[in-house]
């Protein structure tokens, strides 16, 4: 697959098996669905990862870009430096042999170095807009329909990413051409001064500490969506929504709902690559697993059975 993708050929598309939904424990899923349906949309919230979950892993035979990967700075030297970091750290991110505390330190190091290079290279908001318009990034089919359905039902969506909030928001603007009042992006947020990046706000979110951020992040969502905008009132308070639908593409994404004190959680995993090797782990960790870069239509179908 990767060889075909790198060559830009269509072999990947031709040889990809069709997407499938795998349910490890149908009885447990049925129970969770019934419990969530009983309390309805007023008690439900959705927490979704961004890269490889809301977005496609493959686009026309090439790997889709991530919010980090698509970024091009005015000075290409800084892109090369970030790419060198990616080549060193990305294999470590997926290494099954590095102990978790050691790996956490490595991830902190990677994120710190990347953020520093973005500041040092003088990233501008204009660079972000241009990078997104040139990017190979696309939402999965059915994402817009899912967001529309959830907006209509008044269900809040927290997009939780170790990527870059400002890029993700620009992707939403350019690729969806509309905004959703029920969606909040929780990710690493930039501070600009005169159009140039000067700092990042708050504590860094990397792939291994999403669980530590779940609770801190709930407060701003509560304030932003629940209070101060009149019409939604307390209805959008995520703390009172004890049923969770979680969408992710890594088992680490399951930590996104830690600390939320939920009553019922249905976890949906997108297994984008290494399907044979990882299906067992994924189908034990997630209630439903969509393989082979499937669309969001299966999730929409499931959500429509809950609301
Ligand atoms: P997430 O969006 O699934 O939360 O994870 C962010 C991804 O970003 C993670 O898989 C590693 C990747 N990444 C880059 O591609 N370049 C970078 O410079 C950094 C820090 C992360």
Coordinates of C-alpha atoms and ligand atoms in Angstrom, one line a residue:
X1 CA 0.0 0.0 0.0
X2 CA 2.6 2.5 1.1
X3 CA 4.8 1.8 -2.0
X4 CA 1.8 2.4 -4.2
X5 CA 0.9 5.5 -2.3
X6 CA 4.4 7.0 -2.5
X7 CA 4.5 6.4 -6.2
X8 CA 1.2 8.2 -6.5
X9 CA -0.3 5.2 -8.3
X10 CA -3.8 3.9 -8.1
X11 CA -2.8 0.3 -7.1
X12 CA -3.7 1.0 -3.5
X13 CA -7.3 2.0 -4.5
X14 CA -7.6 -1.1 -6.7
X15 CA -6.3 -3.6 -4.1
X16 CA -7.9 -2.1 -1.0
X17 CA -10.5 -4.5 0.5
X18 CA -13.9 -2.9 1.2
X19 CA -14.5 -1.3 4.5
X20 CA -16.2 -3.4 7.2
X21 CA -17.8 -2.9 10.5
X22 CA -16.5 -5.3 13.2
X23 CA -18.4 -5.7 16.5
X24 CA -16.5 -7.6 19.1
X25 CA -19.3 -8.0 21.6
X26 CA -22.7 -7.5 20.0
X27 CA -24.6 -8.1 23.3
X28 CA -22.7 -5.4 25.2
X29 CA -23.2 -3.0 22.3
X30 CA -26.9 -3.6 22.2
X31 CA -27.1 -2.9 26.0
X32 CA -25.2 0.3 25.7
X33 CA -27.3 1.4 22.8
X34 CA -30.5 0.8 24.7
X35 CA -29.2 2.7 27.8
X36 CA -28.2 5.7 25.7
X37 CA -31.4 5.7 23.7
X38 CA -33.4 5.7 26.9
X39 CA -32.0 9.1 28.0
X40 CA -31.9 10.4 24.4
X41 CA -29.9 13.3 22.8
X42 CA -30.1 15.6 25.9
X43 CA -27.7 13.3 27.8
X44 CA -25.4 12.5 24.8
X45 CA -22.1 14.1 23.8
X46 CA -19.6 13.1 21.1
X47 CA -15.8 13.2 21.5
X48 CA -13.9 12.8 18.3
X49 CA -10.2 12.6 17.4
X50 CA -9.4 14.6 14.2
X51 CA -6.6 13.1 12.1
X52 CA -7.4 9.7 10.6
X53 CA -10.8 9.7 12.4
X54 CA -12.8 12.6 11.0
X55 CA -10.4 12.8 8.1
X56 CA -9.5 10.1 5.5
X57 CA -6.3 8.1 5.9
X58 CA -6.0 7.6 2.1
X59 CA -6.9 10.1 -0.6
X60 CA -6.7 8.9 -4.2
X61 CA -4.0 6.4 -3.3
X62 CA -1.9 8.9 -1.3
X63 CA -1.7 9.3 2.5
X64 CA -4.0 12.1 3.6
X65 CA -2.1 14.8 5.5
X66 CA -2.5 15.6 9.2
X67 CA -2.9 19.1 10.7
X68 CA 0.9 19.1 11.4
X69 CA 1.9 17.4 8.1
X70 CA 0.1 19.9 5.8
X71 CA 1.8 23.0 7.3
X72 CA 4.3 24.8 5.0
X73 CA 6.2 27.7 6.5
X74 CA 7.4 30.6 4.3
X75 CA 11.0 29.5 5.0
X76 CA 11.3 25.9 3.7
X77 CA 14.3 25.3 6.0
X78 CA 11.9 25.0 8.9
X79 CA 9.7 22.5 7.0
X80 CA 12.8 20.4 6.5
X81 CA 13.7 20.6 10.2
X82 CA 10.2 19.5 11.2
X83 CA 10.2 16.7 8.7
X84 CA 13.5 15.5 10.1
X85 CA 11.9 15.4 13.6
X86 CA 8.9 13.5 12.1
X87 CA 11.2 10.9 10.6
X88 CA 13.0 10.4 14.0
X89 CA 10.0 10.5 16.3
X90 CA 7.1 9.1 14.3
X91 CA 8.5 5.5 14.4
X92 CA 9.1 5.9 18.2
X93 CA 5.4 7.0 18.6
X94 CA 4.4 3.5 17.2
X95 CA 7.1 1.4 18.7
X96 CA 5.6 -1.4 20.8
X97 CA 8.9 -1.9 22.8
X98 CA 9.4 1.6 24.4
X99 CA 8.0 1.8 27.9
X100 CA 5.1 4.3 28.2
X101 CA 6.9 6.7 30.6
X102 CA 9.9 6.9 28.3
X103 CA 7.7 7.3 25.3
X104 CA 5.8 10.1 27.0
X105 CA 9.0 12.0 27.5
X106 CA 9.9 11.4 23.8
X107 CA 6.5 12.7 22.7
X108 CA 6.9 15.8 24.9
X109 CA 10.3 16.4 23.4
X110 CA 8.9 16.1 19.8
X111 CA 6.0 18.4 20.4
X112 CA 8.1 21.0 22.2
X113 CA 10.7 21.0 19.4
X114 CA 8.1 21.2 16.6
X115 CA 6.2 24.1 18.4
X116 CA 9.5 26.0 18.8
X117 CA 10.4 25.6 15.2
X118 CA 7.0 27.0 14.2
X119 CA 7.6 30.0 16.4
X120 CA 11.3 30.4 15.3
X121 CA 10.3 30.2 11.6
X122 CA 7.8 33.0 12.1
X123 CA 4.7 31.1 10.9
X124 CA 2.0 33.5 9.8
X125 CA -1.8 33.1 9.6
X126 CA -1.5 33.6 5.9
X127 CA 0.9 30.5 5.8
X128 CA -1.9 28.5 7.5
X129 CA -4.5 29.6 5.0
X130 CA -2.3 28.8 2.0
X131 CA -1.1 25.5 3.5
X132 CA -4.7 24.3 4.0
X133 CA -5.8 25.3 0.5
X134 CA -2.8 23.3 -0.9
X135 CA -3.3 20.3 1.4
X136 CA -4.2 16.8 0.6
X137 CA -6.7 16.5 3.4
X138 CA -10.4 15.5 3.3
X139 CA -13.2 14.7 5.7
X140 CA -14.6 11.2 5.5
X141 CA -17.8 10.9 3.4
X142 CA -20.7 11.3 5.8
X143 CA -19.0 13.7 8.2
X144 CA -21.1 16.7 7.2
X145 CA -24.3 14.6 7.5
X146 CA -23.2 13.4 10.9
X147 CA -22.5 17.0 12.1
X148 CA -25.8 18.2 10.7
X149 CA -27.7 15.4 12.5
X150 CA -25.9 16.1 15.8
X151 CA -26.5 19.9 15.4
X152 CA -30.2 19.3 14.8
X153 CA -30.4 17.1 17.9
X154 CA -28.4 19.6 20.0
X155 CA -25.6 17.1 20.7
X156 CA -22.2 18.8 21.4
X157 CA -19.1 17.5 19.6
X158 CA -15.7 17.9 21.1
X159 CA -13.0 17.5 18.5
X160 CA -10.0 16.5 20.6
X161 CA -6.6 16.5 18.8
X162 CA -2.9 16.5 19.6
X163 CA -2.5 18.4 16.3
X164 CA -3.0 22.2 15.9
X165 CA -6.3 23.9 16.7
X166 CA -5.8 26.8 14.3
X167 CA -5.1 24.5 11.4
X168 CA -8.1 22.2 12.2
X169 CA -10.4 25.3 12.3
X170 CA -9.0 26.4 9.0
X171 CA -9.7 22.9 7.5
X172 CA -13.2 23.2 8.8
X173 CA -13.6 26.6 7.2
X174 CA -12.1 25.7 3.8
X175 CA -13.4 22.1 3.4
X176 CA -16.9 22.3 5.0
X177 CA -17.7 25.8 4.0
X178 CA -20.0 26.2 7.0
X179 CA -19.8 26.3 10.8
X180 CA -21.5 24.2 13.4
X181 CA -22.5 25.9 16.6
X182 CA -22.3 22.5 18.5
X183 CA -18.6 21.8 17.6
X184 CA -15.6 22.8 19.8
X185 CA -12.0 22.1 18.9
X186 CA -9.7 21.2 21.8
X187 CA -6.1 21.1 20.5
X188 CA -2.9 23.1 20.7
X189 CA -3.8 26.7 20.1
X190 CA -1.5 29.4 18.7
X191 CA -1.0 33.0 19.9
X192 CA -0.4 35.5 17.1
X193 CA 1.1 39.0 17.3
X194 CA 0.7 41.1 14.2
X195 CA -0.1 38.0 12.2
X196 CA 3.0 36.0 13.4
X197 CA 3.0 33.1 15.7
X198 CA 4.7 34.0 19.0
X199 CA 3.5 31.3 21.5
X200 CA 1.2 28.4 22.2
X201 CA -1.6 28.7 24.8
X202 CA -1.6 26.4 27.9
X203 CA -0.3 23.0 28.4
X204 CA 0.8 21.0 25.3
X205 CA -1.5 18.2 24.2
X206 CA 0.5 15.3 22.7
X207 CA -0.7 11.8 21.7
X208 CA 0.0 10.2 25.1
X209 CA -1.5 12.8 27.4
X210 CA -5.0 13.3 26.0
X211 CA -6.4 11.6 29.1
X212 CA -4.9 14.3 31.3
X213 CA -6.7 17.0 29.4
X214 CA -10.2 15.6 29.3
X215 CA -11.4 17.3 32.5
X216 CA -9.6 20.7 32.0
X217 CA -11.1 20.7 28.5
X218 CA -14.6 20.1 29.7
X219 CA -14.8 23.4 31.5
X220 CA -14.2 25.7 28.6
X221 CA -16.7 23.6 26.5
X222 CA -19.2 24.1 29.3
X223 CA -18.6 27.8 29.4
X224 CA -18.4 28.3 25.6
X225 CA -21.3 26.1 24.6
X226 CA -23.4 26.1 27.7
X227 CA -23.3 29.6 29.0
X228 CA -23.2 33.0 27.5
X229 CA -24.9 32.1 24.3
X230 CA -28.4 32.3 25.7
X231 CA -30.4 30.0 23.5
X232 CA -28.5 26.8 24.2
X233 CA -28.4 27.5 27.9
X234 CA -27.3 24.7 30.1
X235 CA -28.4 22.1 27.5
X236 CA -24.9 22.0 26.0
X237 CA -23.1 21.4 29.3
X238 CA -20.9 18.4 28.6
X239 CA -20.6 17.7 32.4
X240 CA -24.2 16.8 32.6
X241 CA -24.1 14.6 29.5
X242 CA -23.3 11.3 30.9
X243 CA -23.5 9.3 27.7
X244 CA -20.6 9.4 25.4
X245 CA -20.0 8.4 21.8
X246 CA -16.2 8.4 21.3
X247 CA -14.5 8.3 17.9
X248 CA -10.8 7.5 17.5
X249 CA -8.2 5.8 15.4
X250 CA -5.7 4.8 18.1
X251 CA -6.4 2.9 21.3
X252 CA -4.8 5.9 23.0
X253 CA -7.8 7.9 21.9
X254 CA -9.9 6.0 24.4
X255 CA -8.3 8.2 27.1
X256 CA -10.1 11.2 25.6
X257 CA -13.2 10.5 27.8
X258 CA -11.1 9.8 31.0
X259 CA -12.3 11.9 34.0
X260 CA -15.7 12.6 32.4
X261 CA -17.5 10.3 34.7
X262 CA -19.7 8.9 32.0
X263 CA -22.4 6.3 32.6
X264 CA -22.4 4.7 29.1
X265 CA -19.8 5.0 26.4
X266 CA -19.8 3.6 22.9
X267 CA -16.3 3.7 21.5
X268 CA -15.9 3.5 17.7
X269 CA -12.4 2.9 16.2
X270 CA -11.3 3.5 12.7
X271 CA -8.6 0.9 11.9
X272 CA -6.9 2.5 9.0
X273 CA -3.8 0.3 8.5
X274 CA -2.2 -3.0 9.7
X275 CA -5.8 -4.4 9.8
X276 CA -4.8 -8.0 10.2
X277 CA -2.3 -7.4 12.9
X278 CA -4.4 -4.9 14.9
X279 CA -8.0 -6.1 14.5
X280 CA -8.0 -8.3 17.6
X281 CA -6.7 -5.5 19.8
X282 CA -9.1 -2.9 18.3
X283 CA -12.2 -5.1 18.5
X284 CA -11.4 -5.7 22.2
X285 CA -10.8 -2.0 22.9
X286 CA -13.6 -0.4 20.8
X287 CA -17.3 -1.4 20.6
X288 CA -17.3 -1.1 16.8
X289 CA -14.3 -1.1 14.5
X290 CA -14.5 0.3 11.0
X291 CA -11.7 -1.1 8.8
X292 CA -10.0 0.0 5.7
X293 CA -10.7 3.8 5.9
X294 CA -14.5 3.4 5.8
X295 CA -16.9 6.3 5.6
X296 CA -18.8 8.0 8.5
X297 CA -22.1 6.6 7.3
X298 CA -22.0 3.7 9.7
X299 CA -21.5 6.1 12.6
X300 CA -24.4 8.2 11.4
X301 CA -26.6 5.1 11.2
X302 CA -25.6 4.1 14.8
X303 CA -26.2 7.7 16.1
X304 CA -29.6 7.8 14.5
X305 CA -30.5 4.7 16.5
X306 CA -29.5 6.6 19.7
X307 CA -31.3 9.9 19.3
Ligands
LIG1 P1 -4.0 13.3 16.7 O1 -4.5 14.3 15.7 O2 -4.4 11.9 16.3 O3 -4.4 13.6 18.1 O4 -2.4 13.2 16.6 C1 -1.5 14.1 16.1 C2 -0.5 13.4 15.1 O5 0.4 14.4 14.6 C3 0.3 12.3 15.7 O6 0.1 11.1 15.1 C4 1.8 12.7 15.3 C5 1.6 13.8 14.3 N1 2.7 14.8 14.3 C6 3.2 15.2 13.1 O7 2.8 14.7 12.0 N2 4.2 16.2 13.1 C7 4.6 16.8 14.2 O8 5.5 17.7 14.1 C8 4.1 16.4 15.5 C9 4.5 17.0 16.7 C10 3.1 15.4 15.5

